[in-house]
mmCIF file of N, CA and C in Angstrom:
data_model
loop_
_atom_site.group_PDB
_atom_site.id
_atom_site.type_symbol
_atom_site.label_atom_id
_atom_site.label_comp_id
_atom_site.label_asym_id
_atom_site.label_seq_id
_atom_site.Cartn_x
_atom_site.Cartn_y
_atom_site.Cartn_z
ATOM 1 N N UNK A 1 57.043 -39.378 -10.917
ATOM 2 C CA UNK A 1 56.157 -38.329 -10.488
ATOM 3 C C UNK A 1 54.869 -38.934 -9.977
ATOM 4 N N UNK A 2 54.408 -38.375 -8.945
ATOM 5 C CA UNK A 2 53.131 -38.858 -8.427
ATOM 6 C C UNK A 2 52.045 -37.864 -8.800
ATOM 7 N N UNK A 3 50.924 -38.389 -9.161
ATOM 8 C CA UNK A 3 49.800 -37.536 -9.542
ATOM 9 C C UNK A 3 48.853 -37.399 -8.365
ATOM 10 N N UNK A 4 48.416 -36.189 -8.146
ATOM 11 C CA UNK A 4 47.429 -35.952 -7.098
ATOM 12 C C UNK A 4 46.058 -35.888 -7.731
ATOM 13 N N UNK A 5 45.266 -36.855 -7.438
ATOM 14 C CA UNK A 5 43.885 -36.830 -7.906
ATOM 15 C C UNK A 5 43.026 -36.286 -6.777
ATOM 16 N N UNK A 6 42.531 -35.100 -6.977
ATOM 17 C CA UNK A 6 41.682 -34.512 -5.946
ATOM 18 C C UNK A 6 40.232 -34.643 -6.364
ATOM 19 N N UNK A 7 39.432 -34.905 -5.387
ATOM 20 C CA UNK A 7 38.001 -35.057 -5.629
ATOM 21 C C UNK A 7 37.296 -33.835 -5.045
ATOM 22 N N UNK A 8 36.539 -33.184 -5.860
ATOM 23 C CA UNK A 8 35.822 -31.996 -5.420
ATOM 24 C C UNK A 8 34.335 -32.301 -5.368
ATOM 25 N N UNK A 9 33.740 -32.006 -4.242
ATOM 26 C CA UNK A 9 32.299 -32.188 -4.087
ATOM 27 C C UNK A 9 31.617 -30.841 -4.317
ATOM 28 N N UNK A 10 30.652 -30.849 -5.177
ATOM 29 C CA UNK A 10 29.892 -29.638 -5.459
ATOM 30 C C UNK A 10 28.498 -29.783 -4.871
ATOM 31 N N UNK A 11 28.054 -28.738 -4.248
ATOM 32 C CA UNK A 11 26.700 -28.737 -3.705
ATOM 33 C C UNK A 11 25.797 -27.986 -4.669
ATOM 34 N N UNK A 12 24.717 -28.591 -4.989
ATOM 35 C CA UNK A 12 23.754 -27.969 -5.888
ATOM 36 C C UNK A 12 22.630 -27.389 -5.043
ATOM 37 N N UNK A 13 22.406 -26.113 -5.231
ATOM 38 C CA UNK A 13 21.320 -25.456 -4.512
ATOM 39 C C UNK A 13 20.041 -25.629 -5.307
ATOM 40 N N UNK A 14 19.021 -26.051 -4.639
ATOM 41 C CA UNK A 14 17.742 -26.207 -5.320
ATOM 42 C C UNK A 14 16.876 -24.986 -5.048
ATOM 43 N N UNK A 15 16.107 -24.641 -6.025
ATOM 44 C CA UNK A 15 15.196 -23.518 -5.900
ATOM 45 C C UNK A 15 13.854 -24.033 -5.424
ATOM 46 N N UNK A 16 13.359 -23.414 -4.391
ATOM 47 C CA UNK A 16 12.059 -23.808 -3.873
ATOM 48 C C UNK A 16 11.069 -22.691 -4.148
ATOM 49 N N UNK A 17 9.918 -23.077 -4.614
ATOM 50 C CA UNK A 17 8.884 -22.107 -4.934
ATOM 51 C C UNK A 17 7.765 -22.219 -3.919
ATOM 52 N N UNK A 18 7.142 -21.122 -3.676
ATOM 53 C CA UNK A 18 6.047 -21.083 -2.722
ATOM 54 C C UNK A 18 4.795 -20.587 -3.424
ATOM 55 N N UNK A 19 3.665 -21.097 -2.993
ATOM 56 C CA UNK A 19 2.418 -20.637 -3.588
ATOM 57 C C UNK A 19 1.896 -19.385 -2.888
ATOM 58 N N UNK A 20 2.627 -18.886 -1.913
ATOM 59 C CA UNK A 20 2.219 -17.673 -1.222
ATOM 60 C C UNK A 20 2.618 -16.464 -2.053
ATOM 61 N N UNK A 21 1.760 -15.466 -2.046
ATOM 62 C CA UNK A 21 2.046 -14.256 -2.805
ATOM 63 C C UNK A 21 3.025 -13.386 -2.037
ATOM 64 N N UNK A 22 3.809 -12.622 -2.792
ATOM 65 C CA UNK A 22 4.753 -11.705 -2.180
ATOM 66 C C UNK A 22 3.997 -10.541 -1.555
ATOM 67 N N UNK A 23 4.521 -9.980 -0.480
ATOM 68 C CA UNK A 23 3.881 -8.790 0.075
ATOM 69 C C UNK A 23 3.977 -7.636 -0.909
ATOM 70 N N UNK A 24 3.028 -6.731 -0.849
ATOM 71 C CA UNK A 24 2.960 -5.649 -1.831
ATOM 72 C C UNK A 24 4.174 -4.742 -1.782
ATOM 73 N N UNK A 25 4.844 -4.650 -0.663
ATOM 74 C CA UNK A 25 6.004 -3.781 -0.551
ATOM 75 C C UNK A 25 7.195 -4.245 -1.365
ATOM 76 N N UNK A 26 7.240 -5.511 -1.731
ATOM 77 C CA UNK A 26 8.402 -6.026 -2.452
ATOM 78 C C UNK A 26 8.192 -6.092 -3.956
ATOM 79 N N UNK A 27 7.092 -5.567 -4.440
ATOM 80 C CA UNK A 27 6.848 -5.583 -5.880
ATOM 81 C C UNK A 27 7.768 -4.603 -6.583
ATOM 82 N N UNK A 28 8.177 -4.942 -7.782
ATOM 83 C CA UNK A 28 9.028 -4.034 -8.545
ATOM 84 C C UNK A 28 8.176 -2.971 -9.224
ATOM 85 N N UNK A 29 8.822 -1.976 -9.741
ATOM 86 C CA UNK A 29 8.097 -0.865 -10.358
ATOM 87 C C UNK A 29 7.187 -1.302 -11.491
ATOM 88 N N UNK A 30 7.664 -2.198 -12.347
ATOM 89 C CA UNK A 30 6.879 -2.545 -13.524
ATOM 90 C C UNK A 30 5.744 -3.512 -13.228
ATOM 91 N N UNK A 31 5.625 -3.996 -12.001
ATOM 92 C CA UNK A 31 4.467 -4.805 -11.649
ATOM 93 C C UNK A 31 3.254 -3.921 -11.378
ATOM 94 N N UNK A 32 3.483 -2.636 -11.217
ATOM 95 C CA UNK A 32 2.389 -1.701 -10.982
ATOM 96 C C UNK A 32 1.815 -1.247 -12.318
ATOM 97 N N UNK A 33 0.509 -1.155 -12.395
ATOM 98 C CA UNK A 33 -0.142 -0.711 -13.625
ATOM 99 C C UNK A 33 -0.099 0.797 -13.782
ATOM 100 N N UNK A 34 0.057 1.489 -12.679
ATOM 101 C CA UNK A 34 0.070 2.949 -12.705
ATOM 102 C C UNK A 34 1.050 3.440 -11.641
ATOM 103 N N UNK A 35 1.730 4.539 -11.944
ATOM 104 C CA UNK A 35 2.714 5.096 -11.022
ATOM 105 C C UNK A 35 2.260 6.444 -10.513
ATOM 106 N N UNK A 36 2.706 6.763 -9.315
ATOM 107 C CA UNK A 36 2.559 8.098 -8.771
ATOM 108 C C UNK A 36 3.847 8.879 -9.028
ATOM 109 N N UNK A 37 3.919 10.065 -8.487
ATOM 110 C CA UNK A 37 5.076 10.936 -8.701
ATOM 111 C C UNK A 37 6.359 10.318 -8.146
ATOM 112 N N UNK A 38 6.261 9.602 -7.023
ATOM 113 C CA UNK A 38 7.450 9.000 -6.416
ATOM 114 C C UNK A 38 8.068 7.929 -7.310
ATOM 115 N N UNK A 39 7.225 7.081 -7.888
ATOM 116 C CA UNK A 39 7.725 6.007 -8.752
ATOM 117 C C UNK A 39 8.363 6.557 -10.025
ATOM 118 N N UNK A 40 7.731 7.568 -10.620
ATOM 119 C CA UNK A 40 8.288 8.181 -11.831
ATOM 120 C C UNK A 40 9.617 8.856 -11.509
ATOM 121 N N UNK A 41 9.667 9.542 -10.400
ATOM 122 C CA UNK A 41 10.891 10.205 -9.974
ATOM 123 C C UNK A 41 12.018 9.193 -9.777
ATOM 124 N N UNK A 42 11.708 8.087 -9.136
ATOM 125 C CA UNK A 42 12.712 7.045 -8.897
ATOM 126 C C UNK A 42 13.153 6.396 -10.210
ATOM 127 N N UNK A 43 12.198 6.102 -11.096
ATOM 128 C CA UNK A 43 12.508 5.435 -12.358
ATOM 129 C C UNK A 43 13.356 6.312 -13.275
ATOM 130 N N UNK A 44 12.989 7.587 -13.380
ATOM 131 C CA UNK A 44 13.701 8.507 -14.278
ATOM 132 C C UNK A 44 14.966 9.079 -13.646
ATOM 133 N N UNK A 45 15.095 8.893 -12.342
ATOM 134 C CA UNK A 45 16.210 9.456 -11.587
ATOM 135 C C UNK A 45 16.208 10.985 -11.666
ATOM 136 N N UNK A 46 15.002 11.546 -11.602
ATOM 137 C CA UNK A 46 14.804 12.991 -11.565
ATOM 138 C C UNK A 46 14.222 13.359 -10.204
ATOM 139 N N UNK A 47 14.463 14.582 -9.792
ATOM 140 C CA UNK A 47 13.838 15.085 -8.574
ATOM 141 C C UNK A 47 12.337 15.263 -8.818
ATOM 142 N N UNK A 48 11.567 15.214 -7.740
ATOM 143 C CA UNK A 48 10.114 15.406 -7.873
ATOM 144 C C UNK A 48 9.796 16.747 -8.518
ATOM 145 N N UNK A 49 10.544 17.775 -8.141
ATOM 146 C CA UNK A 49 10.322 19.097 -8.714
ATOM 147 C C UNK A 49 10.504 19.113 -10.221
ATOM 148 N N UNK A 50 11.459 18.341 -10.705
ATOM 149 C CA UNK A 50 11.683 18.248 -12.150
ATOM 150 C C UNK A 50 10.494 17.591 -12.830
ATOM 151 N N UNK A 51 9.951 16.553 -12.209
ATOM 152 C CA UNK A 51 8.772 15.878 -12.775
ATOM 153 C C UNK A 51 7.597 16.847 -12.815
ATOM 154 N N UNK A 52 7.398 17.610 -11.734
ATOM 155 C CA UNK A 52 6.316 18.599 -11.719
ATOM 156 C C UNK A 52 6.516 19.645 -12.822
ATOM 157 N N UNK A 53 7.747 20.069 -13.050
ATOM 158 C CA UNK A 53 8.025 21.036 -14.120
ATOM 159 C C UNK A 53 7.740 20.442 -15.493
ATOM 160 N N UNK A 54 8.090 19.169 -15.691
ATOM 161 C CA UNK A 54 7.808 18.504 -16.964
ATOM 162 C C UNK A 54 6.302 18.383 -17.197
ATOM 163 N N UNK A 55 5.558 18.111 -16.125
ATOM 164 C CA UNK A 55 4.093 18.038 -16.230
ATOM 165 C C UNK A 55 3.529 19.403 -16.592
ATOM 166 N N UNK A 56 3.995 20.450 -15.914
ATOM 167 C CA UNK A 56 3.495 21.806 -16.171
ATOM 168 C C UNK A 56 3.770 22.241 -17.606
ATOM 169 N N UNK A 57 4.897 21.803 -18.155
ATOM 170 C CA UNK A 57 5.244 22.154 -19.534
ATOM 171 C C UNK A 57 4.558 21.245 -20.548
ATOM 172 N N UNK A 58 3.925 20.180 -20.065
ATOM 173 C CA UNK A 58 3.258 19.239 -20.962
ATOM 174 C C UNK A 58 4.226 18.323 -21.690
ATOM 175 N N UNK A 59 5.411 18.154 -21.136
ATOM 176 C CA UNK A 59 6.438 17.354 -21.803
ATOM 177 C C UNK A 59 6.351 15.861 -21.501
ATOM 178 N N UNK A 60 5.792 15.483 -20.382
ATOM 179 C CA UNK A 60 5.734 14.079 -19.982
ATOM 180 C C UNK A 60 4.268 13.632 -19.977
ATOM 181 N N UNK A 61 3.979 12.429 -20.467
ATOM 182 C CA UNK A 61 2.583 11.970 -20.464
ATOM 183 C C UNK A 61 2.109 11.664 -19.039
ATOM 184 N N UNK A 62 0.935 12.173 -18.697
ATOM 185 C CA UNK A 62 0.395 11.976 -17.348
ATOM 186 C C UNK A 62 -1.120 12.046 -17.388
ATOM 187 N N UNK A 63 -1.714 11.702 -16.274
ATOM 188 C CA UNK A 63 -3.142 11.866 -16.066
ATOM 189 C C UNK A 63 -3.341 12.489 -14.689
ATOM 190 N N UNK A 64 -4.378 13.278 -14.571
ATOM 191 C CA UNK A 64 -4.665 13.901 -13.286
ATOM 192 C C UNK A 64 -6.054 13.469 -12.853
ATOM 193 N N UNK A 65 -6.121 12.868 -11.689
ATOM 194 C CA UNK A 65 -7.397 12.390 -11.160
ATOM 195 C C UNK A 65 -7.456 12.733 -9.683
ATOM 196 N N UNK A 66 -8.506 13.426 -9.290
ATOM 197 C CA UNK A 66 -8.719 13.820 -7.897
ATOM 198 C C UNK A 66 -7.528 14.582 -7.314
ATOM 199 N N UNK A 67 -6.951 15.426 -8.125
ATOM 200 C CA UNK A 67 -5.864 16.273 -7.663
ATOM 201 C C UNK A 67 -4.505 15.605 -7.584
ATOM 202 N N UNK A 68 -4.410 14.361 -8.042
ATOM 203 C CA UNK A 68 -3.124 13.651 -8.014
ATOM 204 C C UNK A 68 -2.664 13.345 -9.427
ATOM 205 N N UNK A 69 -1.360 13.283 -9.591
ATOM 206 C CA UNK A 69 -0.780 12.946 -10.889
ATOM 207 C C UNK A 69 -0.552 11.443 -10.968
ATOM 208 N N UNK A 70 -0.917 10.860 -12.098
ATOM 209 C CA UNK A 70 -0.737 9.430 -12.337
ATOM 210 C C UNK A 70 -0.043 9.240 -13.671
ATOM 211 N N UNK A 71 0.790 8.223 -13.749
ATOM 212 C CA UNK A 71 1.583 7.957 -14.945
ATOM 213 C C UNK A 71 1.465 6.484 -15.313
ATOM 214 N N UNK A 72 1.370 6.207 -16.617
ATOM 215 C CA UNK A 72 1.353 4.838 -17.124
ATOM 216 C C UNK A 72 2.811 4.454 -17.417
ATOM 217 N N UNK A 73 3.321 3.381 -16.794
ATOM 218 C CA UNK A 73 4.736 3.025 -16.968
ATOM 219 C C UNK A 73 5.178 2.876 -18.419
ATOM 220 N N UNK A 74 4.366 2.246 -19.255
ATOM 221 C CA UNK A 74 4.760 2.055 -20.659
ATOM 222 C C UNK A 74 4.876 3.398 -21.389
ATOM 223 N N UNK A 75 4.012 4.357 -21.053
ATOM 224 C CA UNK A 75 4.085 5.683 -21.672
ATOM 225 C C UNK A 75 5.333 6.435 -21.219
ATOM 226 N N UNK A 76 5.670 6.307 -19.939
ATOM 227 C CA UNK A 76 6.872 6.970 -19.422
ATOM 228 C C UNK A 76 8.114 6.393 -20.094
ATOM 229 N N UNK A 77 8.143 5.086 -20.267
ATOM 230 C CA UNK A 77 9.279 4.445 -20.923
ATOM 231 C C UNK A 77 9.409 4.902 -22.374
ATOM 232 N N UNK A 78 8.289 4.979 -23.094
ATOM 233 C CA UNK A 78 8.320 5.476 -24.477
ATOM 234 C C UNK A 78 8.788 6.928 -24.520
ATOM 235 N N UNK A 79 8.327 7.724 -23.573
ATOM 236 C CA UNK A 79 8.733 9.125 -23.501
ATOM 237 C C UNK A 79 10.246 9.238 -23.287
ATOM 238 N N UNK A 80 10.790 8.410 -22.402
ATOM 239 C CA UNK A 80 12.229 8.439 -22.155
ATOM 240 C C UNK A 80 13.029 8.024 -23.387
ATOM 241 N N UNK A 81 12.474 7.094 -24.154
ATOM 242 C CA UNK A 81 13.149 6.638 -25.372
ATOM 243 C C UNK A 81 13.001 7.639 -26.511
ATOM 244 N N UNK A 82 12.136 8.639 -26.336
ATOM 245 C CA UNK A 82 11.919 9.639 -27.370
ATOM 246 C C UNK A 82 10.875 9.243 -28.388
ATOM 247 N N UNK A 83 10.076 8.237 -28.071
ATOM 248 C CA UNK A 83 9.055 7.766 -29.004
ATOM 249 C C UNK A 83 7.761 8.555 -28.896
ATOM 250 N N UNK A 84 7.599 9.341 -27.858
ATOM 251 C CA UNK A 84 6.384 10.158 -27.705
ATOM 252 C C UNK A 84 6.710 11.620 -27.902
#
């Protein structure tokens, strides 16, 4: 019997880091210190109308400043877990 010895070459990909900052559009949700209605809606997977109803009922933690609703991500996460 003859043995086939095959040689496999593996390429190693190196990770390169850049000192340039990422554009603001590519930041993830949790990099933001405060969320608007769109971010909360996307995170909770609820329609905007549902978020507005939760705010009106006082069920979700929020802040209102200059006529806009603002949400703290850590508070929203605790609320979803049932800790608030």
